[in-house]
Coordinates of C-alpha atoms in Angstrom, one line a residue:
X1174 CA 101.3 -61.7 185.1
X1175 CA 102.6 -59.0 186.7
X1176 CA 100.8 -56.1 184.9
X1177 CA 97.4 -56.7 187.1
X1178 CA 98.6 -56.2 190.6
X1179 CA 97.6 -53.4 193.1
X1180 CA 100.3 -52.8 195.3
X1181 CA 99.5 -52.1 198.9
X1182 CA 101.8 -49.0 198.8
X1183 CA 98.9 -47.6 195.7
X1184 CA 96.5 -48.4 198.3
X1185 CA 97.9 -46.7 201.5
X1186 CA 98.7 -43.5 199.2
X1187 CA 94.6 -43.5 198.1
X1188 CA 93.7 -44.0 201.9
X1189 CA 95.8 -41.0 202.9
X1190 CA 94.5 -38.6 200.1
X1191 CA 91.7 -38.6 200.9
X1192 CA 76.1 -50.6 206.7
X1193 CA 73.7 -49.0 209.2
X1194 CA 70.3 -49.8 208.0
X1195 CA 70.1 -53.8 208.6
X1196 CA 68.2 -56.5 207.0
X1197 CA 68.5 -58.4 204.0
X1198 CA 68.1 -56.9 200.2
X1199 CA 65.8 -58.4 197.8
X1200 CA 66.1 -59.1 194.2
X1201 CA 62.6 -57.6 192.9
X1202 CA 64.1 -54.8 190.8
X1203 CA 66.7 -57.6 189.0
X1204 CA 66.4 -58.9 186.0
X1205 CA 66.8 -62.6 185.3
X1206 CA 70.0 -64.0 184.5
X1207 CA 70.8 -64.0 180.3
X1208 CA 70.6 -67.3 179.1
X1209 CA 73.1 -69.0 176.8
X1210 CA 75.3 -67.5 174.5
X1211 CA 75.5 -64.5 176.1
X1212 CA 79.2 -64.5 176.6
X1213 CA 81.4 -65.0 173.8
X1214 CA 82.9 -68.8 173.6
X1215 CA 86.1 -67.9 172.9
X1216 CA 86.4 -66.4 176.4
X1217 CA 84.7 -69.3 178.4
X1218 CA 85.8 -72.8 178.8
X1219 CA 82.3 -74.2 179.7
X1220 CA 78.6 -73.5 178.4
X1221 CA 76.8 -70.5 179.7
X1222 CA 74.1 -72.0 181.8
X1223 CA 70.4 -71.7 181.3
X1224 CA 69.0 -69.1 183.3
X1225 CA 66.7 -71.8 185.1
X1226 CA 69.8 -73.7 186.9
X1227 CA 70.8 -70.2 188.0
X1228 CA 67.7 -69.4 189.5
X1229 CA 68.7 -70.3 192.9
X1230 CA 71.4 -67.8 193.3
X1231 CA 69.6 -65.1 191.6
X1232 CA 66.6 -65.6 194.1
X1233 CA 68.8 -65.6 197.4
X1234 CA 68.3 -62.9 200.1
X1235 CA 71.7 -61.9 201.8
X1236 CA 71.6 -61.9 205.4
X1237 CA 73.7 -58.6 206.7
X1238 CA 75.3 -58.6 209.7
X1239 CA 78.0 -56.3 211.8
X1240 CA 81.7 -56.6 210.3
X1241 CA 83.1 -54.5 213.6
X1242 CA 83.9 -51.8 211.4
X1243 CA 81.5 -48.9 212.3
X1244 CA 79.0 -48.4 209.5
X1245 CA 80.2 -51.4 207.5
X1246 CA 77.6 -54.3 207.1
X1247 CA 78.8 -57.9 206.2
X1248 CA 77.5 -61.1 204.4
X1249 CA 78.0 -64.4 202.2
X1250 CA 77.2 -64.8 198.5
X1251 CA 77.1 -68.0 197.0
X1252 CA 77.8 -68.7 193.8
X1253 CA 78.2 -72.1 191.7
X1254 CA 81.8 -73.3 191.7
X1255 CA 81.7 -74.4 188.0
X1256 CA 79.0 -72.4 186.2
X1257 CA 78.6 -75.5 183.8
X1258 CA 77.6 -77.7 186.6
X1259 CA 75.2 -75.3 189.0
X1260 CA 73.8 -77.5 190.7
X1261 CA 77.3 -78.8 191.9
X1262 CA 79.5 -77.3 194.4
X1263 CA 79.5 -73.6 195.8
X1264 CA 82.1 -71.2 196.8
X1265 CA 80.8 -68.4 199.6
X1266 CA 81.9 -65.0 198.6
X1267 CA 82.4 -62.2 201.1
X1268 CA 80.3 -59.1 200.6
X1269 CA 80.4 -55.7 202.3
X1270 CA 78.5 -52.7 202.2
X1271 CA 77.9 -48.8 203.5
X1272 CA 74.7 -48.1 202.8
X1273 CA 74.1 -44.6 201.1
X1274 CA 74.4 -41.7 203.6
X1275 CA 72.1 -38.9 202.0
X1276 CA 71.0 -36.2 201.1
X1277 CA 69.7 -36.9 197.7
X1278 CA 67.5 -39.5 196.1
X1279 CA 69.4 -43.0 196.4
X1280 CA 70.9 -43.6 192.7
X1281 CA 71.8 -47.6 193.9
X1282 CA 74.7 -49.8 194.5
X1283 CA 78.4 -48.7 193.4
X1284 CA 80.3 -51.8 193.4
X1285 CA 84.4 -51.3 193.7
X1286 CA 87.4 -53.3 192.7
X1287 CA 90.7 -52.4 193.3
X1288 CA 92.4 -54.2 191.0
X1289 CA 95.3 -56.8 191.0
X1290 CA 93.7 -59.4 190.0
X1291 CA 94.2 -60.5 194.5
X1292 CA 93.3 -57.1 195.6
X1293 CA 90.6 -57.5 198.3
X1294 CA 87.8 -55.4 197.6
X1295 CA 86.1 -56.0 200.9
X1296 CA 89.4 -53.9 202.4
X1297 CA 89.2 -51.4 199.9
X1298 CA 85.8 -50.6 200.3
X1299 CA 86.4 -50.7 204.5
X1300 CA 90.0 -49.2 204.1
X1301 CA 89.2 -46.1 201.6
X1302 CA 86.1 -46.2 199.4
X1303 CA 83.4 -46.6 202.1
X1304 CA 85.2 -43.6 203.3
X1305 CA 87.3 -41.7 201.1
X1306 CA 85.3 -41.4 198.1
X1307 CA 83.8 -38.2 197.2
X1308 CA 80.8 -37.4 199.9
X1309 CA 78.4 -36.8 197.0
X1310 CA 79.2 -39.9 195.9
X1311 CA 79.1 -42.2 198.9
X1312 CA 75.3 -40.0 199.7
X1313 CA 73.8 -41.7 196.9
X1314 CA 75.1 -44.8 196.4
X1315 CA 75.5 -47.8 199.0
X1316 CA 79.3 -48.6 198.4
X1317 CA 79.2 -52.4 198.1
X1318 CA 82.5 -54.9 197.2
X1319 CA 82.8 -58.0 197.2
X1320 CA 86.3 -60.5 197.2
X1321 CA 86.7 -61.9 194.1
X1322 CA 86.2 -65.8 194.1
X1323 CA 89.6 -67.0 195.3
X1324 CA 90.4 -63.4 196.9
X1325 CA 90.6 -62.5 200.2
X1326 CA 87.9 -63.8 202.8
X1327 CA 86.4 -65.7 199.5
X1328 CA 87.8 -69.1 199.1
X1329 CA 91.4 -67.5 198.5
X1330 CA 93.8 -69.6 197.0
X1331 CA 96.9 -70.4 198.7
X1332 CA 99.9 -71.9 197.8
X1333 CA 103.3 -71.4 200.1
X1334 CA 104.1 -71.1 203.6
X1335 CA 105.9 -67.5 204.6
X1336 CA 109.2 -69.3 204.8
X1337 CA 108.9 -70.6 201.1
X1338 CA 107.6 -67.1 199.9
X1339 CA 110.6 -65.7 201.4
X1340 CA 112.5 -68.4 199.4
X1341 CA 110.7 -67.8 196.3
X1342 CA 110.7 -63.8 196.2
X1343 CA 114.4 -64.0 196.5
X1344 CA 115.3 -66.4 193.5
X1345 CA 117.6 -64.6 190.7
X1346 CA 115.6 -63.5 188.3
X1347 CA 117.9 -62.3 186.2
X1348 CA 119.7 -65.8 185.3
X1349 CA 123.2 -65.6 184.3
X1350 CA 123.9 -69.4 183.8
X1351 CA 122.0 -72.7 183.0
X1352 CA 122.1 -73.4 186.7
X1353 CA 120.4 -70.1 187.5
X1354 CA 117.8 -70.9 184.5
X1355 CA 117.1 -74.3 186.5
X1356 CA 116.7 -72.7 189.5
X1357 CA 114.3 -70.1 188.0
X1358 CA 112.2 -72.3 186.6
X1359 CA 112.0 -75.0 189.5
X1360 CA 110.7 -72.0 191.9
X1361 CA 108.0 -71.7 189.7
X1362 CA 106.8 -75.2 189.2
X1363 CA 107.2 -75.4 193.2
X1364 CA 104.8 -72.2 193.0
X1365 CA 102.5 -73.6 190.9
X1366 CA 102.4 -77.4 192.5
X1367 CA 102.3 -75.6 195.8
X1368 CA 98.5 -73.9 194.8
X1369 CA 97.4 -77.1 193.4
X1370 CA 97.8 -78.7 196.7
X1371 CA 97.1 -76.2 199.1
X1372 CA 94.0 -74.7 197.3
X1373 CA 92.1 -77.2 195.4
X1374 CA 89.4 -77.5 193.6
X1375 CA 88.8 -74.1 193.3
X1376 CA 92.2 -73.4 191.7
X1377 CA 90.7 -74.0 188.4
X1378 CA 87.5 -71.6 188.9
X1379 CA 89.1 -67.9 189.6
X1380 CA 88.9 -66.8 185.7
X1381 CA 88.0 -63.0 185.4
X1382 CA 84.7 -64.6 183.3
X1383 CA 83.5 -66.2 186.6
X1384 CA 83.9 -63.6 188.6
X1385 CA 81.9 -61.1 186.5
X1386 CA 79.0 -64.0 186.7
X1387 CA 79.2 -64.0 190.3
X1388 CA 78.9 -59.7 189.8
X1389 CA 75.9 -60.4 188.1
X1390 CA 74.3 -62.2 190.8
X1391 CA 75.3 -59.9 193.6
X1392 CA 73.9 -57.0 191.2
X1393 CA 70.4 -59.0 191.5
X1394 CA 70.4 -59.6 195.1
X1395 CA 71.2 -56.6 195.9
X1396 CA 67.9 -55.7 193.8
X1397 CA 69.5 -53.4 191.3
X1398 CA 68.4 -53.6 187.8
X1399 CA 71.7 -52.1 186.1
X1400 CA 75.6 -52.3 187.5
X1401 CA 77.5 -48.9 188.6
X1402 CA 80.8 -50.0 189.3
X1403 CA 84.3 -48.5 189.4
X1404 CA 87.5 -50.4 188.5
X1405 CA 91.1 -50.0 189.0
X1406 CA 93.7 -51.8 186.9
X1407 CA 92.9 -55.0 186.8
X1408 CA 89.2 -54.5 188.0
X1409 CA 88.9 -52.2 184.4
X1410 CA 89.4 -55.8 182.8
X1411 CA 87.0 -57.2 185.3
X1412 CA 84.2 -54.3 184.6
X1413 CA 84.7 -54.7 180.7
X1414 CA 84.1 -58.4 180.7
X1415 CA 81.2 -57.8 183.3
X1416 CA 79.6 -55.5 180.1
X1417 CA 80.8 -58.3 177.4
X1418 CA 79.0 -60.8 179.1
X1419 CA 76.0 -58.9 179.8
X1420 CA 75.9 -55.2 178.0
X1421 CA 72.0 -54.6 178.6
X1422 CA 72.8 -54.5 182.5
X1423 CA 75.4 -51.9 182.4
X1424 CA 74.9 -48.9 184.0
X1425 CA 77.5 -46.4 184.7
X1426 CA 81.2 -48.1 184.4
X1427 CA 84.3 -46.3 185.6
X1428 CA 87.6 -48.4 184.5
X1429 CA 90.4 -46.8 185.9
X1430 CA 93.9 -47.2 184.7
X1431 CA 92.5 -49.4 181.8
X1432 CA 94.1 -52.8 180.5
X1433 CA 93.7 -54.0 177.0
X1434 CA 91.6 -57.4 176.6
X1435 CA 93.1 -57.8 173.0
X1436 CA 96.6 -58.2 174.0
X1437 CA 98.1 -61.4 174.7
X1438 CA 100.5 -62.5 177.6
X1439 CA 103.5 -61.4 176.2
X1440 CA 102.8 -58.5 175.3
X1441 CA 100.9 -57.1 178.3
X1442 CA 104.1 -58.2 180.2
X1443 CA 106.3 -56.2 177.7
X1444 CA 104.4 -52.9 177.6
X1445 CA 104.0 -52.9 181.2
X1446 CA 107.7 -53.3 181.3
X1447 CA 107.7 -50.3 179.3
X1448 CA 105.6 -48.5 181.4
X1449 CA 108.0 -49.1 184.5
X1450 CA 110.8 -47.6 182.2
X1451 CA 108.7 -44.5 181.9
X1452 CA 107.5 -44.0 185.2
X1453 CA 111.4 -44.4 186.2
X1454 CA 112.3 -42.2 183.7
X1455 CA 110.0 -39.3 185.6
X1456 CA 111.8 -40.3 188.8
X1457 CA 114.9 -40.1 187.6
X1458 CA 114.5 -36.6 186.3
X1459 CA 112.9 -35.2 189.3
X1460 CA 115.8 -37.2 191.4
X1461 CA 118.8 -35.5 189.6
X1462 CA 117.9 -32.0 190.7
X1463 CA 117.8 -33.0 194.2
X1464 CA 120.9 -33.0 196.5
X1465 CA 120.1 -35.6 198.1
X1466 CA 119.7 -38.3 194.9
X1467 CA 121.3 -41.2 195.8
X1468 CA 121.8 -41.9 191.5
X1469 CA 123.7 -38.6 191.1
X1470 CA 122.9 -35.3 190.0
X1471 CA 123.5 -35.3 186.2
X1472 CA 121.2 -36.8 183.7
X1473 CA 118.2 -39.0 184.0
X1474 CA 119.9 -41.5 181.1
X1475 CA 123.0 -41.3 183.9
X1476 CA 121.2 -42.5 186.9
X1477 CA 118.9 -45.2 185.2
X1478 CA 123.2 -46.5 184.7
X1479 CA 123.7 -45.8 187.9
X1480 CA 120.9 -47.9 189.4
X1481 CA 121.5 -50.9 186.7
X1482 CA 125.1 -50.8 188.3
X1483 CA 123.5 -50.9 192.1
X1484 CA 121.2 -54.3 190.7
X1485 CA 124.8 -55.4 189.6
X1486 CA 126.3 -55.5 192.6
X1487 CA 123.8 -56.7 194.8
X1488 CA 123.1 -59.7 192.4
X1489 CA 126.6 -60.5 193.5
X1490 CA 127.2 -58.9 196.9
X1491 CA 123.9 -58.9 198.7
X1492 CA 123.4 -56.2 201.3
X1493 CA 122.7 -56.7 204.8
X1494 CA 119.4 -56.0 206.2
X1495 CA 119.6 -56.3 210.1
X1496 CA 117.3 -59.8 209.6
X1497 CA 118.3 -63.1 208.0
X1498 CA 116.9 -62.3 204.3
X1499 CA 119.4 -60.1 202.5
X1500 CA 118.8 -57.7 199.7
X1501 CA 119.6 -59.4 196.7
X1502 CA 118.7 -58.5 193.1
X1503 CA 115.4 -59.5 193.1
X1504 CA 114.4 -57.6 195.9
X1505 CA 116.2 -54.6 195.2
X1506 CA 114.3 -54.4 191.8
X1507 CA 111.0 -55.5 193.7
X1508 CA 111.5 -52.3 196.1
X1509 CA 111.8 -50.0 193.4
X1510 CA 109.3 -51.1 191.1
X1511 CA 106.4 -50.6 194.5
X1512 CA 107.5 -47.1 194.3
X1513 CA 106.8 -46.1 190.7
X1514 CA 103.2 -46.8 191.0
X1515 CA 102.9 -43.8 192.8
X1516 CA 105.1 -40.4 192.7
X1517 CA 104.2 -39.9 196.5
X1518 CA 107.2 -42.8 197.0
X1519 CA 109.9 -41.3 195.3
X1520 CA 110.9 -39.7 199.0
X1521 CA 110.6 -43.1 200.2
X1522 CA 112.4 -44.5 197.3
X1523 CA 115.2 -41.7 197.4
X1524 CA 115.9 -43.0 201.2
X1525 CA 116.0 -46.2 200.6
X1526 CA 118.1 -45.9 197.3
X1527 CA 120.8 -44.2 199.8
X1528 CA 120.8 -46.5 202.6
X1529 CA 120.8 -49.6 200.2
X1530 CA 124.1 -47.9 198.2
X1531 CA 125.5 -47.4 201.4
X1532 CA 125.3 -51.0 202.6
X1533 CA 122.2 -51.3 204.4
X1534 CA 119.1 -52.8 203.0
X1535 CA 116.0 -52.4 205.4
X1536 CA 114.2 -49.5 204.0
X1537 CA 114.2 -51.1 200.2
X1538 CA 113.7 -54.2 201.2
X1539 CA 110.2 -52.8 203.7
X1540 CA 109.4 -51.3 199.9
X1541 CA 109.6 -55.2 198.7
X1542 CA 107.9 -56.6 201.7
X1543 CA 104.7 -53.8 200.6
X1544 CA 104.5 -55.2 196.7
X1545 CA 104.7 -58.6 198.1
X1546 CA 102.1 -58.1 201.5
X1547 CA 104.4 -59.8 204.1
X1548 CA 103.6 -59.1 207.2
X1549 CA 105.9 -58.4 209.8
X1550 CA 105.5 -61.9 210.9
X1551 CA 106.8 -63.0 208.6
X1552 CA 103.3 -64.4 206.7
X1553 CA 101.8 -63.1 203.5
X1554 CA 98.3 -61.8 202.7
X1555 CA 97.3 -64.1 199.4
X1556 CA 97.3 -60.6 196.9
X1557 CA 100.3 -63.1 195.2
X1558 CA 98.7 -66.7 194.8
X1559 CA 95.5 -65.3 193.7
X1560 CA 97.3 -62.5 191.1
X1561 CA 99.2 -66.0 189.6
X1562 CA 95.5 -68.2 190.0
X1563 CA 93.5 -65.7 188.2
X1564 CA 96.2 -64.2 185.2
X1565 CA 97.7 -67.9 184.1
X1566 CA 93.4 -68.9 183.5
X1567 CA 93.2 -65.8 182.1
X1568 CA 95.7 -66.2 179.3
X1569 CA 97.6 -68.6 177.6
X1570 CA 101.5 -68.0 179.1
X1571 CA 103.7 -66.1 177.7
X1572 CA 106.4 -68.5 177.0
X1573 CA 106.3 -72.3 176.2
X1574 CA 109.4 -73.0 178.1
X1575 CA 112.5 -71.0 179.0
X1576 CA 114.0 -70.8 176.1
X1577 CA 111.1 -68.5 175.0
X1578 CA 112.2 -66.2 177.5
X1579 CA 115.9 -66.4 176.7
X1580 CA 114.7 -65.2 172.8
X1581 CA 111.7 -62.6 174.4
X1582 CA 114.7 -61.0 176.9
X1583 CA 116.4 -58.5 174.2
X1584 CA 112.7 -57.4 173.1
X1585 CA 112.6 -56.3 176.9
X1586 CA 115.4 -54.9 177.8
X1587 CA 114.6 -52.6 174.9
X1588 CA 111.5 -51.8 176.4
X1589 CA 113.2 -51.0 179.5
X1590 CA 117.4 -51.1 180.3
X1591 CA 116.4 -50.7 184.0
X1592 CA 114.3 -53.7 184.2
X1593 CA 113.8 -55.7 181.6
X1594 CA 115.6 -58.6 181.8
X1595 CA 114.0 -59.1 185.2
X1596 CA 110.5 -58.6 183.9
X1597 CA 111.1 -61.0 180.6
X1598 CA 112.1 -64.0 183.2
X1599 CA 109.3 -62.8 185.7
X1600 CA 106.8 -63.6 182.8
X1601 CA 107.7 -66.9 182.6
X1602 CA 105.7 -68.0 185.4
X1603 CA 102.4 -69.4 184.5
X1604 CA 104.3 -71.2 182.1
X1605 CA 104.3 -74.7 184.7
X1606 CA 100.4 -73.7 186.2
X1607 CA 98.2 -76.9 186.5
X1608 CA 95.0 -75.6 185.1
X1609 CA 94.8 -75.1 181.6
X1610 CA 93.9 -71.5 180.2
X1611 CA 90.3 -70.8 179.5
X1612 CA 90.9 -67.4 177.7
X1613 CA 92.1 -65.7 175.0
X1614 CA 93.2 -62.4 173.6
X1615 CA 90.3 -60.7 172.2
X1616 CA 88.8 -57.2 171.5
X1617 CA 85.9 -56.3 173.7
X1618 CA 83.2 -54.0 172.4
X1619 CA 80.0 -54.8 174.6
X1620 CA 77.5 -53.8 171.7
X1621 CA 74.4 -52.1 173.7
X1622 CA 76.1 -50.9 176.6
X1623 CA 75.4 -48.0 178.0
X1624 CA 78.6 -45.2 178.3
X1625 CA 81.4 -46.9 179.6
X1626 CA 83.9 -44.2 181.4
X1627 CA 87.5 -45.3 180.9
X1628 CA 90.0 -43.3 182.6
X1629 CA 94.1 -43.4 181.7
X1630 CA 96.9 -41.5 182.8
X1631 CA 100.2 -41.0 180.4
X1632 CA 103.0 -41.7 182.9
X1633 CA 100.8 -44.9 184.6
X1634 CA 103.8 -47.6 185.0
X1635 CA 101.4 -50.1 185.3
X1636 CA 98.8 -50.2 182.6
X1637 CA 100.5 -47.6 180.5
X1638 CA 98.5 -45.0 178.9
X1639 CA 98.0 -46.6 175.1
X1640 CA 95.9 -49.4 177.1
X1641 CA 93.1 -47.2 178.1
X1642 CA 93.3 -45.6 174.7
X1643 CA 93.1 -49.2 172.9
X1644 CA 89.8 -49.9 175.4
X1645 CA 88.2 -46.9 175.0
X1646 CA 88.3 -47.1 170.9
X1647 CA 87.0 -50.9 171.7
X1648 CA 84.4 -50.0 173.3
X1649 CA 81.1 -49.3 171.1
X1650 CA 80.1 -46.8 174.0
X1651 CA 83.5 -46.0 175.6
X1652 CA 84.7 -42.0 176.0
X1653 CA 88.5 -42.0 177.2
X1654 CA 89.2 -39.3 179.8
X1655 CA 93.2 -38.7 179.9
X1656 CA 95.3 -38.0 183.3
X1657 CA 98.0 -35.8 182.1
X1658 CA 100.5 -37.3 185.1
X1659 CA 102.4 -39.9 186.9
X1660 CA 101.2 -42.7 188.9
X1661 CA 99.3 -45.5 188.9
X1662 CA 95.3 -45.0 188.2
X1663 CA 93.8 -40.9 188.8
X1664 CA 90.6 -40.8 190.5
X1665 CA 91.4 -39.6 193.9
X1666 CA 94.7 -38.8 193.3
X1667 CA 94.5 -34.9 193.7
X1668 CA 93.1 -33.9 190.0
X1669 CA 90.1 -31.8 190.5
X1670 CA 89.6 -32.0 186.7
X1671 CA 89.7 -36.3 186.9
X1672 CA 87.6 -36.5 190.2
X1673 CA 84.8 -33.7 188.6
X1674 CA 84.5 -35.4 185.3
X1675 CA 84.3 -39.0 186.8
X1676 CA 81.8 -37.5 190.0
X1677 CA 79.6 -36.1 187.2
X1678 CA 78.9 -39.3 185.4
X1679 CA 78.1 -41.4 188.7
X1680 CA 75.9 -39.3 189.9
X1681 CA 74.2 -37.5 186.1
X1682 CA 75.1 -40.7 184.0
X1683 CA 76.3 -38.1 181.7
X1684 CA 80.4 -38.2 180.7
X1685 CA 82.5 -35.9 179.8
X1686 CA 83.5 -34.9 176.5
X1687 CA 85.2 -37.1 173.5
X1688 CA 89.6 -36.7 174.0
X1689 CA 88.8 -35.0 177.4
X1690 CA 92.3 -34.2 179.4
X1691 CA 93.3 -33.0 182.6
X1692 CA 96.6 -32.3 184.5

C-alpha cells in the first residue's frame, strides 16, 4: 500500500536541513514483558505469549561494537520469529545507537523510525537523526533505531532481481484493455511469488504487531523502564500499536505525519490519492507564476490538464532516456509523485517536467529511480519488498480481484484527475500475496498511556492531514499539533513553531496546547 512509504528524496531533503561509551546495556530498570491479552485479538493472528517464554529475550545483554561510522555503536537483537512459538526460530535485528552527548541529566533512549513501512531506521538514525536532530535533544537522549524485522540489515525480505524490478516498475498501470489488465495483474502475482521464494519463512512474520513486540524488548535491554520514540508516517502507525499493545510503557510518543489505524485498505489508498491531488494542486499554483513552468502559466486546474495530457502521450510514445529503460507512464507518474512529498523538489520537478515535454527523460526518470531506491547499478535497496511484506499482513487487500479495481477507479479519479487511475490499479497489489492478513481496521485508543504527541501537516500528500486529526481524537491521551504547510511530515522541516513544541515535550514531557497550529 502505497500510503506508508518514505521516499529517499523526504530523507535526503531532512539530511540537508539540518556510540562512544562501549559495553553492553542491561535490563535492570525494564519491566517484564505483559502477559496475555495484552494486545487486542483482533489485531494479532497468534496468542500473546506468557511472559515466562519471553524471558530469554527480555534478559539478553547487547554486545556493542564499532559500525565505522564515527560515534555510532552497533549490535544484534534477537527476537522470536513467531511470537506464538518462542522457543522456535529467531530473526537477528540490527540495532544502532549515539549515546547522549550532554550537558544535562540523561532523560534515556529516543528510539526513531522513519517510516515506510521498509524505511531503514538504522540509516536514518546514522544518515540524519544521530546528527541532525535538535542538539538539546540528541544531549539527553541516546538516539537508538533499530531495522524493522524484515527491513534493512534485519532479515530483509527480498523478492526480484534489479532486471525484473526494472520490468515490474515499468508495467502500465493505467490499463486500457483486458490484455493490459492481464498484464497488470501477472506482475503482481510474479511480485508476490517472487518474495515467497526469495525470502521465506520470514515473509509471514513482518506485521507492524511484531515489530512493536520486538520494540518492547529492545526498550528492556536497553534498561529503560518507559519508550520515547518518534515516528514518521508509517512509524506513527508503528508507535500507536507499540502504545496499544502495551500503554503502561509509554513514555513520550511523537507520531509524525500520522496514519489512521481505523481505516481499511481501500480507503487509506484513496485518501492518500487525495492527498497527492493536493499537494499537486500547491505545485501547480506556485508553477504557473513561474516563467519557466513547463505546464504553462495560466491556471492551476490548466496545468494538472496539461500534465494528464504529458502521462497520455508517454503511455503511447515513451520518451528516450539515454539508457535502455524509457519513460513510460508509469514512470513518469512515479517521478512526479517523489517530488510532492516535499516542496524543496518542485525545482527539481519543474526541470524535469521540461526536459521530459521536450523529449528527453533522464531527470524524471532519476526522480523514479529515488521513490523506487535503484541504485545506479542498476540494484535496488529492499524499501519496496518490505513496504508490500509488511502493508498486505497488515491489512486485508483492497480488492478481491481486478474487477474490484475496475468499479474502485471512478471513486479515484475523483479523488484525484492527475492520478487516480494509476493509484486505484496500484492498490491492487497485495491482492495475489501468499500470506494471509493478520490485521484489521480498528480504532486505537491505548487507554493509560501517557501523552501521546501527534503531529499533521494540512498539505501532507502522503498521510493527508484528516489522518492525524482521526489519531489524535483516538487517542485517550493524544493532543494534535497542526503544520500549517506543504510536504511530507514537519519536524525538522524549518518550523520553529513545530520543532519548539515537539523539543519541549521530549525533553519536559509536557505538550503543547489542545488545536495547537503553526505555519
Amino acid at each position: 500500500m502505497d500510503s506508508r512509504r518514505l521516499l529517499r528524496i523526504s530523507a535526503t531533503a531532512l539530511a540537508a536541513a539540518g556510540l562512544i561509551l562501549s559495553g553492553c546495556t542491561g535490563g535492570s530498570g525494564a519491566a517484564a514483558p505483559e502477559g496475555p491479552g495484552s494486545g487486542p485479538a483482533r489485531q494479532v493472528a497468534s496468542p500473546s505469549p506468557s511472559p515466562e517464554a519471553l524471558r530469554k529475550y527480555y534478559g539478553q545483554k547487547l554486545s556493542w561494537r564499532d559500525c565505522g561510522v564515527p560515534d555510532f555503536q552497533c549490535a544484534t537483537l534477537r527476537a522470536p520469529l513467531d511470537y506464538a512459538k518462542p522457543d522456535g526460530p529467531e530473526v537477528r535485528l540490527a540495532v544502532s545507537r549515539v549515546r547522549a552527548s550532554g550537558p544535562g541529566e540523561r532523560i534515556g533512549s529516543l528510539l526513531v523510525n522513519p517510516g515506510g513501512p521498509g524505511g531503514s531506521a538504522v540509516d536514518y538514525l546514522q544518515g540524519y537523526a544521530g546528527i541532525g536532530y535538535p542538539e538539546p535533544v540528541r544531549a539527553r537522549y541516546d538516539m537508538v533505531a533499530v531495522d524493522p524485522r524484515g527491513v534493512g540489515r534485519s532479515e530483509p525480505v527480498d523478492c526480484l532481481t534489479g532486471p525484473e524490478m526494472d520490468a515490474y516498475t515499468q508495467v502500465d498501470q493505467t490499463p486500457d484493455d483486458q490484455a493490459e489488465v492481464d498484464a497488470l495483474a501477472a506482475s503482481f502475482q510474479r511480485f508476490a511469488a517472487g518474495c515467497e521464494k526469495r525470502t521465506g519463512a520470514v515473509l509471514p512474520h513482518v506485521s507492524t504487531v511484531e515489530t512493536a513486540r520486538d520494540m518492547d524488548i529492545l526498550r528492556a535491554v536497553l534498561g529503560d523502564a518507559k519508550l520515547h520514540y518518534v515516528g514518521a508516517s508509517y512509524g506513527t502507525f508503528l508507535g500507536a500499536t507499540y502504545a496499544e499493545l502495551f500503554p503502561g510503557r509509554v513514555g513520550r510518543l511523537v507520531l509524525d505525519g500520522a496514519m489512521d489505524p481505523s481505516l481499511s485498505a481501500l480507503d487509506l489508498n484513496r485518501d492518500q490519492t487525495a492527498g497527492f491531488e493536493t499537494a499537486f494542486r500547491a505545485f501547480a499554483a506556485d508553477c504557473v507564476t513561474l516563467p519557466d513552468c513547463p505546464l504553462g502559466t495560466g491556471s492551476a486546474a490548466a496545468a494538472g490538464e496539461a500534465l494528464r495530457k504529458f502521462f497520455r502521450d508517454v503511455d503511447t510514445t515513451p520518451v528516450p532516456t539515454g539508457e535502455s529503460r524509457e519513460l513510460g507512464e508509469s514512470l513518469a507518474t512515479t517521478g512526479v509523485i517523489a517530488a510532492m512529498y516535499d516542496e524543496g523538489a518542485w525545482p527539481q520537478l519543474r526541470e524535469a517536467l521540461t526536459r521530459a515535454i521536450g523529449g528527453e527523460g533522464s531527470a524524471l526518470l532519476a526522480l523514479a529511480d529515488s521513490y523506487y531506491e535503484r541504485e545506479p547499478d542498476g540494484s535496488y535497496a529492499n524499501l519496496m519488498f518490505a513496504n508490500a511484506a509488511v502493508n498486505c499482513l497488515d491489512l486485508p487487500p483492497a480488492y478481491r480481484d481486478p474487477a474490484g479495481a475496475r468499479r474502485a477507479a471512478p471513486s479515484f479519479d475523483q479523488a484525484s484527475p492527475v492520478f487516480g487511475t494509476g493509484l486505484a490499479w496500484a492498490a491492487l497489489n497485495c491482492t495475489y500475496w501468499p500470506s494471509r492478513a493478520t490485521g484489521r481496521p480498528h480504532r486505537i485508543t491505548a487507554d493509560g498511556a501517557a501523552p501521546i504527541l501527534v503531529v499533521g501537516t494540512t498539505r501532507d500528500p502522503a498521510t493527508p492531514y484528516k489522518w492525524a486529526e482521526s489519531l489524535a481524537d483516538q487517542l485517550s491521551s493524544g493532543t494534535l499539533l497542526t503544520y500549517e504547510g506543504d510536504g511530507h511530515t514537519a519536524y525538522g522541516r524549518g518550523s520553529a513553531c513545530v520543532d519548539t513544541a515537539i523539543n519541549a515535550y521530549l525533553l519536559e514531557g509536557t505538550p503543547p496546547a489542545p488545536a495547537k497550529r503553526c505555519s
